[in-house]
Coordinates of C-alpha atoms and ligand atoms in Angstrom, one line a residue:
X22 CA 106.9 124.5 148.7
X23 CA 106.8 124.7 145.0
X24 CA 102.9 124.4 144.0
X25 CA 101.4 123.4 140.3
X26 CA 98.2 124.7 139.2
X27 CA 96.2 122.0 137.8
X28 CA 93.5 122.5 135.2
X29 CA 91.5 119.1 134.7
X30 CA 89.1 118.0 131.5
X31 CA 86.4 115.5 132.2
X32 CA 85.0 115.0 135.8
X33 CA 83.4 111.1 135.3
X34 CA 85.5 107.9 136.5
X35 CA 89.1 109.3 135.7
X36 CA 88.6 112.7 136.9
X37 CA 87.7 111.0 140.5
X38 CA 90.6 108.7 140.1
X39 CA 93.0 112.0 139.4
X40 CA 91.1 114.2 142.2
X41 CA 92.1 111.6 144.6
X42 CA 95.8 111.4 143.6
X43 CA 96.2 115.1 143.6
X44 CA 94.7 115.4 147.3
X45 CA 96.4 112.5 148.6
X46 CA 100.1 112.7 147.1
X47 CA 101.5 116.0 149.4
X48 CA 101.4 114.1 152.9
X49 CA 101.9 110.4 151.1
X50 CA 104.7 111.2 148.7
X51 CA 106.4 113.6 151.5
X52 CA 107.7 115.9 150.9
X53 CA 106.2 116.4 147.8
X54 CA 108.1 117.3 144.4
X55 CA 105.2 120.0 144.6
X56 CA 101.6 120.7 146.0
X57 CA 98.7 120.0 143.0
X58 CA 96.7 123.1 143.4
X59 CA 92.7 122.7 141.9
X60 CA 92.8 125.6 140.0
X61 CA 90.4 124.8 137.4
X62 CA 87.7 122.0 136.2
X63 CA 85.8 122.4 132.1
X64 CA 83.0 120.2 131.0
X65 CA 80.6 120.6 128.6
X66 CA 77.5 120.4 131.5
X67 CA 77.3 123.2 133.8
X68 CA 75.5 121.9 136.2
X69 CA 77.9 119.2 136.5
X70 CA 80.4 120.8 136.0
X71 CA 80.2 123.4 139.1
X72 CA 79.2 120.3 141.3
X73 CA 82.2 118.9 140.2
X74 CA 84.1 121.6 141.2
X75 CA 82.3 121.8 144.6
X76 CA 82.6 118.5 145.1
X77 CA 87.1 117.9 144.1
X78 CA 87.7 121.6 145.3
X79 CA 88.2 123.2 142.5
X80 CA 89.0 127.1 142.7
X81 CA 86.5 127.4 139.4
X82 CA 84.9 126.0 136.3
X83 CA 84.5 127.0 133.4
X84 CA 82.1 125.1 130.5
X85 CA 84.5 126.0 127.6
X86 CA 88.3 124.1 127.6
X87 CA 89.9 127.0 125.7
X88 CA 88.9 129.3 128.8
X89 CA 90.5 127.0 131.3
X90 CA 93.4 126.6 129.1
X91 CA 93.6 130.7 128.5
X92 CA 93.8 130.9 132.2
X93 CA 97.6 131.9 133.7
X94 CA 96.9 130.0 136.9
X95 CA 97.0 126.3 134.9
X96 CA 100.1 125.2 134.4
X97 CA 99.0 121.2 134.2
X98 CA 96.5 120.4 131.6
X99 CA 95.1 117.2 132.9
X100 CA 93.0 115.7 130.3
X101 CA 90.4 112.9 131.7
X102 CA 87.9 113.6 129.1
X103 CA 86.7 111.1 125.8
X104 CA 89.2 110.3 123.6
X105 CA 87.3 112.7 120.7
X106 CA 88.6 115.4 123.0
X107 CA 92.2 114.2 123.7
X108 CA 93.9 116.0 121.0
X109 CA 92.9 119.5 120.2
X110 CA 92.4 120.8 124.3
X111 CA 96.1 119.0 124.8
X112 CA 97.6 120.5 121.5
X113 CA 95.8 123.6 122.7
X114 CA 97.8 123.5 126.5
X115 CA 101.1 122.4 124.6
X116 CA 101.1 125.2 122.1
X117 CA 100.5 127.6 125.4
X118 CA 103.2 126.4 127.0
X119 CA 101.5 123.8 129.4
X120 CA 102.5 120.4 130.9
X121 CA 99.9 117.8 129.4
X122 CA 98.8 114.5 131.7
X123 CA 96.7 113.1 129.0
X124 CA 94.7 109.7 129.9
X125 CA 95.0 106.5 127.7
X126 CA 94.7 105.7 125.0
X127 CA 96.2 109.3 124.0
X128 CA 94.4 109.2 120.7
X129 CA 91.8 107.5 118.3
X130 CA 94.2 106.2 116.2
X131 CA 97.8 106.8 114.6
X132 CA 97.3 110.0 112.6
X133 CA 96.1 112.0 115.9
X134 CA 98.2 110.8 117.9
X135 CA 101.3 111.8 115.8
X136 CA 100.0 115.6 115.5
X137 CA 99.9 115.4 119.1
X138 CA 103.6 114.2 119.8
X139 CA 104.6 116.5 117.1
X140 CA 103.0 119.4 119.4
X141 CA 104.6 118.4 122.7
X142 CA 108.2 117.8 120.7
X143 CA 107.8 121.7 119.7
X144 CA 106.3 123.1 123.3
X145 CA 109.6 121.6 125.0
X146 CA 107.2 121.3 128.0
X147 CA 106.6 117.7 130.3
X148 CA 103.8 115.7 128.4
X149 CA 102.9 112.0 130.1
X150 CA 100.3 109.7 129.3
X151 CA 98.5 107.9 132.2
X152 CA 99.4 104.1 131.9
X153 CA 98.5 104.1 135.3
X154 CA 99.9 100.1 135.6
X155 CA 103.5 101.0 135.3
X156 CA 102.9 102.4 138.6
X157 CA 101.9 99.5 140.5
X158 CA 104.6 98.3 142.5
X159 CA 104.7 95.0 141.7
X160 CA 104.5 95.5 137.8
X161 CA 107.7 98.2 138.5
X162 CA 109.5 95.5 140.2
X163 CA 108.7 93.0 137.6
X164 CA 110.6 95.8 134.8
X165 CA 113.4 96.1 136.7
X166 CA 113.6 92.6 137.1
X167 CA 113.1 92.0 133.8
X168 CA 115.3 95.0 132.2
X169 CA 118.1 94.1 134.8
X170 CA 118.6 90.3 133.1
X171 CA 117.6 88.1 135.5
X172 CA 114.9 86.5 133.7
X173 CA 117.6 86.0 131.0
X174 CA 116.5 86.0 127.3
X175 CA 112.7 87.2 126.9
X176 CA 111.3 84.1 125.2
X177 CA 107.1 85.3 125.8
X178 CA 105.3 87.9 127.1
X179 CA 101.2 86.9 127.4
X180 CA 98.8 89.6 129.0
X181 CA 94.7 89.3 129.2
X182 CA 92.7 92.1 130.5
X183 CA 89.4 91.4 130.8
X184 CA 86.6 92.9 131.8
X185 CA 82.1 92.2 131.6
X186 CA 80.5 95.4 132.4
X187 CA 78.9 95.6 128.5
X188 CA 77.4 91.8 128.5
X189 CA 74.0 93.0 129.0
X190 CA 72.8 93.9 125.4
X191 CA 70.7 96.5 126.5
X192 CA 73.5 98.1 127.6
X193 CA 73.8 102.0 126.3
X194 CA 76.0 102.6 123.4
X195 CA 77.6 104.9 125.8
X196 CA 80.8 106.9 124.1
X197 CA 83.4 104.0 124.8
X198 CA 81.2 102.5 122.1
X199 CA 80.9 104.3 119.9
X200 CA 83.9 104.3 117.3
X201 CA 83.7 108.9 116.4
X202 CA 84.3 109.1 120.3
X203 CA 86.4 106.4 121.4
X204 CA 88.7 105.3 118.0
X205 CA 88.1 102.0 118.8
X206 CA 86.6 99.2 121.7
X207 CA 88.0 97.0 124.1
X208 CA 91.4 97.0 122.0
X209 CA 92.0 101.0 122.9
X210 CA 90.7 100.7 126.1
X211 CA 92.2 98.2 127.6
X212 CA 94.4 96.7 125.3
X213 CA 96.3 99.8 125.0
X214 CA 97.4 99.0 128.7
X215 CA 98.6 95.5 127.9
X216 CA 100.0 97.2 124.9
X217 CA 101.7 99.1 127.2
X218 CA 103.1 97.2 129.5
X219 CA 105.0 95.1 127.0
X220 CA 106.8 97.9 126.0
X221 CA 107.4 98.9 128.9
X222 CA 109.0 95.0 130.4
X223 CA 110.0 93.1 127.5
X224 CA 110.4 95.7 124.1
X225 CA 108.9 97.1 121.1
X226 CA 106.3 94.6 119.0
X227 CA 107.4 93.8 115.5
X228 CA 104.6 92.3 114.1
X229 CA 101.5 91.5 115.0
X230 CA 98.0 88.7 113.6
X231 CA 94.8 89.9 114.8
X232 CA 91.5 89.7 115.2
X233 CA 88.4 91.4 116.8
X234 CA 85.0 91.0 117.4
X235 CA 81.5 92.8 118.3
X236 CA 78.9 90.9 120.0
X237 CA 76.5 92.7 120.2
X238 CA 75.6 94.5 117.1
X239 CA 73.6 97.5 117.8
X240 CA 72.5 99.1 121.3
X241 CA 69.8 101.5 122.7
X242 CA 71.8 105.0 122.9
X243 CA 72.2 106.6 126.3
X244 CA 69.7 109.8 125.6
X245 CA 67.5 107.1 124.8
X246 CA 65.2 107.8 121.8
X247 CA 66.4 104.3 119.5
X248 CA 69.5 102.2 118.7
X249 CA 72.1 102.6 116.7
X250 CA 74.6 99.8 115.0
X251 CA 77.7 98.9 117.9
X252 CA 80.9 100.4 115.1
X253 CA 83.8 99.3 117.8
X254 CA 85.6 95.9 118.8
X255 CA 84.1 94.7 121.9
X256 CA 86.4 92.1 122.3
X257 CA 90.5 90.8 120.1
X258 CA 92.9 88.6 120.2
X259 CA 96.2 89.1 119.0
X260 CA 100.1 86.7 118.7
X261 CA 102.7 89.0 118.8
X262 CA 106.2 89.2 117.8
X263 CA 108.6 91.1 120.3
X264 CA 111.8 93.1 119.8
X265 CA 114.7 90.2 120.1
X266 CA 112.5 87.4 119.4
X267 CA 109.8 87.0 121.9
X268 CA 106.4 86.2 120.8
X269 CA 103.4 86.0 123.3
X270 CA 99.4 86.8 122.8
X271 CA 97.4 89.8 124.0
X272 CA 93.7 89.7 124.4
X273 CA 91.1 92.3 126.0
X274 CA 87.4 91.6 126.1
X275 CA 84.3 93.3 127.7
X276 CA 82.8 89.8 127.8
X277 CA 84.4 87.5 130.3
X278 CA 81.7 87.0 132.9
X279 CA 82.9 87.3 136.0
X280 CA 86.5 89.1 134.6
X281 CA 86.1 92.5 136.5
X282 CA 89.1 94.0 136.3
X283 CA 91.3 91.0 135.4
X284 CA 94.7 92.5 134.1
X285 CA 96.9 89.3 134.4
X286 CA 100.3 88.9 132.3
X287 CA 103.1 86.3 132.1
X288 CA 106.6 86.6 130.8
X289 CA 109.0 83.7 130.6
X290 CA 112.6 83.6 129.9
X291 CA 115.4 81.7 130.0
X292 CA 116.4 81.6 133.7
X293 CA 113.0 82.2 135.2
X294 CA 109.2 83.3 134.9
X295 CA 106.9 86.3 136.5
X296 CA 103.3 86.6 136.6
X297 CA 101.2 89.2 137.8
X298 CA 97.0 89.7 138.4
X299 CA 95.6 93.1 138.8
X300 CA 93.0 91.5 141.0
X301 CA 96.2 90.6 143.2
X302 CA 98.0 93.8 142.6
X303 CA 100.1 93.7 145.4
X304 CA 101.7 90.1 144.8
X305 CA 104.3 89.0 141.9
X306 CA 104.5 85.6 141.2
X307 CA 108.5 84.5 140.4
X308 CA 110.1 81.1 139.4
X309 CA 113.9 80.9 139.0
X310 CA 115.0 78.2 137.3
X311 CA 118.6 77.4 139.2
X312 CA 117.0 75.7 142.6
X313 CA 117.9 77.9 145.5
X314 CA 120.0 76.7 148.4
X315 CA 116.9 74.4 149.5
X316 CA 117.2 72.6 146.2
X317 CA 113.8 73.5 145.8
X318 CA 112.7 74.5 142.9
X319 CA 109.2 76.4 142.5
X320 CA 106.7 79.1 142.1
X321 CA 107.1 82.1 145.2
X322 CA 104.6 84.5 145.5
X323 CA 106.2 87.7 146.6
X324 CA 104.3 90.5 148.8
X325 CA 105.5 93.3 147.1
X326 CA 104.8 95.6 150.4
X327 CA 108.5 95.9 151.5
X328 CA 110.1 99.4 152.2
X329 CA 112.9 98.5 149.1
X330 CA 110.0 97.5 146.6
X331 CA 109.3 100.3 144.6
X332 CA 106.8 103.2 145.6
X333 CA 105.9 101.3 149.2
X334 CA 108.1 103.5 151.4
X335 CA 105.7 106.1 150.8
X336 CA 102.9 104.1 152.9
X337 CA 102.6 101.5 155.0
X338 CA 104.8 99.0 156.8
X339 CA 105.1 95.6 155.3
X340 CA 101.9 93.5 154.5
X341 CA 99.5 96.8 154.5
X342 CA 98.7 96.3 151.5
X343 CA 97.9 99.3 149.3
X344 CA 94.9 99.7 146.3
X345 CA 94.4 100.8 142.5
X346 CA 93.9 104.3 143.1
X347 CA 98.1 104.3 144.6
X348 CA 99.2 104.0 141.3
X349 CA 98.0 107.5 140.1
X350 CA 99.5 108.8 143.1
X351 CA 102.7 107.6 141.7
X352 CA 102.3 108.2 138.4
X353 CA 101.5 111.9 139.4
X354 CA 104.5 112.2 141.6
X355 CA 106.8 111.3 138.5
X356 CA 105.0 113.7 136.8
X357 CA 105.1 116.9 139.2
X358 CA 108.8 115.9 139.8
X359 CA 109.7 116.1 136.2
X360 CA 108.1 119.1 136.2
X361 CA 109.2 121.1 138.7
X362 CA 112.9 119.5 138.9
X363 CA 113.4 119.6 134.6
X364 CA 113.7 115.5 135.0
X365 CA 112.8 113.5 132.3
X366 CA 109.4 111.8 132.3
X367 CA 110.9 108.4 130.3
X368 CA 111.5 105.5 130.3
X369 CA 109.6 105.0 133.9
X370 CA 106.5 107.2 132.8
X371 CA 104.6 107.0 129.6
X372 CA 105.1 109.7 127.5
X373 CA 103.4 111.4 124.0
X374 CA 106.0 108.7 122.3
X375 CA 104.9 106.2 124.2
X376 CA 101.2 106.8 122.9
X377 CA 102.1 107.5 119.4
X378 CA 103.6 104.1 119.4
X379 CA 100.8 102.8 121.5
X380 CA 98.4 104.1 118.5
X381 CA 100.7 102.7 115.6
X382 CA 100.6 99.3 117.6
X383 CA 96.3 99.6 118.0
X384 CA 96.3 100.8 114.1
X385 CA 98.2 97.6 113.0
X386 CA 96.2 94.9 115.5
X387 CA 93.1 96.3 113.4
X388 CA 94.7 96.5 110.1
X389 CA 95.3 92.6 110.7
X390 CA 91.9 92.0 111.8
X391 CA 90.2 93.7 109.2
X392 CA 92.7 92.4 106.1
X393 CA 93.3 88.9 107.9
X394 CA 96.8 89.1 107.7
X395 CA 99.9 89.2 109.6
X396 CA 101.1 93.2 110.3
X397 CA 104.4 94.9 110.7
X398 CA 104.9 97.4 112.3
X399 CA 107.6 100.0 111.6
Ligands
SOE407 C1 87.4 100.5 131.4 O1 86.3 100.0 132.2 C2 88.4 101.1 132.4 O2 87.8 102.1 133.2 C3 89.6 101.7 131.6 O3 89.1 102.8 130.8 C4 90.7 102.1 132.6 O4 91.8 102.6 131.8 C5 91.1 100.9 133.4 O5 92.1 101.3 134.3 C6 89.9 100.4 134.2 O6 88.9 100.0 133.3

């Protein structure tokens, strides 16, 4: 069995979400494209850095990224880390002939996102970015439906992601806060995954009206020792106009009480609807239009756990239902596959394209904001 040594960036909430995949995928997605092997874990800590390692398995560590990228035994640059450190370790493992799984979004803004595409086009090596959603089952099943007509003619697409972990204001201004680590707030964050997943069901946005809003205006910062002026969005709002016509909204906030991981999206056409809630990942929501032999006519909430919906046959029988950390495993089967069988990583995973535009998309929702004007986007 073909094996893939895997040398990881960051060890916090994405590194344990990755970790998990890597262990899990050779006996779920059996047999396996290839076996992850830990080879490697960097991070700017030692000390947590080494009980990282101890803890995922990891063969070493090393407290400098251009050591673990020097290191023959990586072949997989998985890069979990801030977004400040996105683009120089992956352009780094691209110009050294690495595969790059870079988490989202791939880049603080346009600019550094294009010098990293421009890398990966040159290296001729498998580059993805983790938009982990396009791996749920039922948001696969809503593409295909979607991309196969039977919605008909896309007239909206409307997606919310919202989230309330920041309400408090006394709250650190911990690096997704801060504009030099992150790029930008909520809109970056999460609305790059909303971003995303339009692209990915209906089409590319044309054009876009926009605007953001911070809260909360300054924050203690995490090492304590004073505050310091909040420089990101923590919550926008934007209408959007969609390849062949469709218009629909997109909002992310860090501010909806209560919204904990609320990922919801709609998208109506002309022969029927879908709708799908992260919170309720394993259920798509479907309304034809032509009444079915019944003569009903209605909403059906469909249990996306049978062995012909996408990515289930790997686990359970119908109705065991499966969780949020699946999707990576998914996401890094397509990835390993395309690596180790020369298969493309597009249109089904995200790819450095698919963040560049992601970034260009981000760039103009903020451009609107900040001119208060209507944006298109080339
Ligand atoms: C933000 O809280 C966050 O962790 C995002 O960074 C992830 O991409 C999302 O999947 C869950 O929420």
């Amino acid at each position: 069995m073909t094996d893939v040594g895997v040398g990881m960036l960051g060890y916090a909430f994405m590194g344990k979400a990755h970790v998990n995949a890597f262990k899990k995928l050779p006996y779920i997605v059996y047999p396996p494209p290839a076996v992850p092997r830990l080879v490697a874990i960097a991070g700017r800590d030692e000390e947590a850095v080494r009980e990282a390692a101890q803890r995922y398995g990891f063969a070493t560590y090393y407290t400098d990224w251009r050591r673990l990228i020097a290191d023959p035994a990586v072949q997989l640059l998985d890069n979990g880390g801030s977004n400040d450190v996105h683009a120089a370790p992956c352009i780094a493992a691209l110009e050294a002939g690495k595969h790059v799984l870079c988490e989202k979004p791939m880049a603080r803004d346009a600019t550094e996102a294009k010098q990293m595409l421009d890398a990966a086009r040159r290296a001729g090596v498998k580059h993805m970015v983790a938009f982990n959603y396009r791996f749920v089952p039922a948001v696969r099943l809503a593409h295909d439906l979607v991309r196969a007509g039977h919605l008909g003619e896309i007239r909206h697409f409307r997606a919310a992601y919202l989230q309330d972990w920041i309400t408090d204001p006394e709250f650190p201004r911990t690096w997704r806060l801060d504009r030099k680590a992150a790029g930008s707030g909520a809109l970056g964050d999460l609305g790059s995954h909303i971003i995303d997943l339009a692209r990915f069901i209906v089409g590319e946005p044309r054009a876009v009206a926009a605007m953001t809003k911070t809260f909360i205006a300054e924050r203690p910062l995490p090492a304590g020792g004073g505050r310091a002026a909040v420089d990101v969005d923590d919550a926008f709002a934007a209408v959007i106009e969609l390849d062949g016509g469709c218009i629909g909204t997109l909002e992310a906030t860090r501010f909806a009480l209560g919204r904990k991981n609320h990922q919801v999206l709609e998208v109506n056409g002309s022969k029927g609807s879908l709708s799908f809630d992260l919170e309720r990942l394993n259920e798509l929501n479907v309304y034809w239009h032509d009444a079915d032999a019944s003569g009903t006519r209605g909403w059906t909430e469909v249990l996306v756990t049978e062995p012909t919906h996408p990515f289930i046959s790997n686990w359970w029988p119908p109705g065991h239902v499966i969780g949020w950390e699946h999707t990576f495993v998914h996401e890094i089967a397509h990835l390993l596959d395309a690596i180790v069988n020369d298969r493309e990583v597009a249109p089904l995973g995200a790819t450095f394209e698919d963040g560049y535009r992601n970034a260009v998309i981000c760039d103009a929702i903020q451009e609107s904001a900040l001119e208060g004007r209507r944006v298109d986007i080339a």
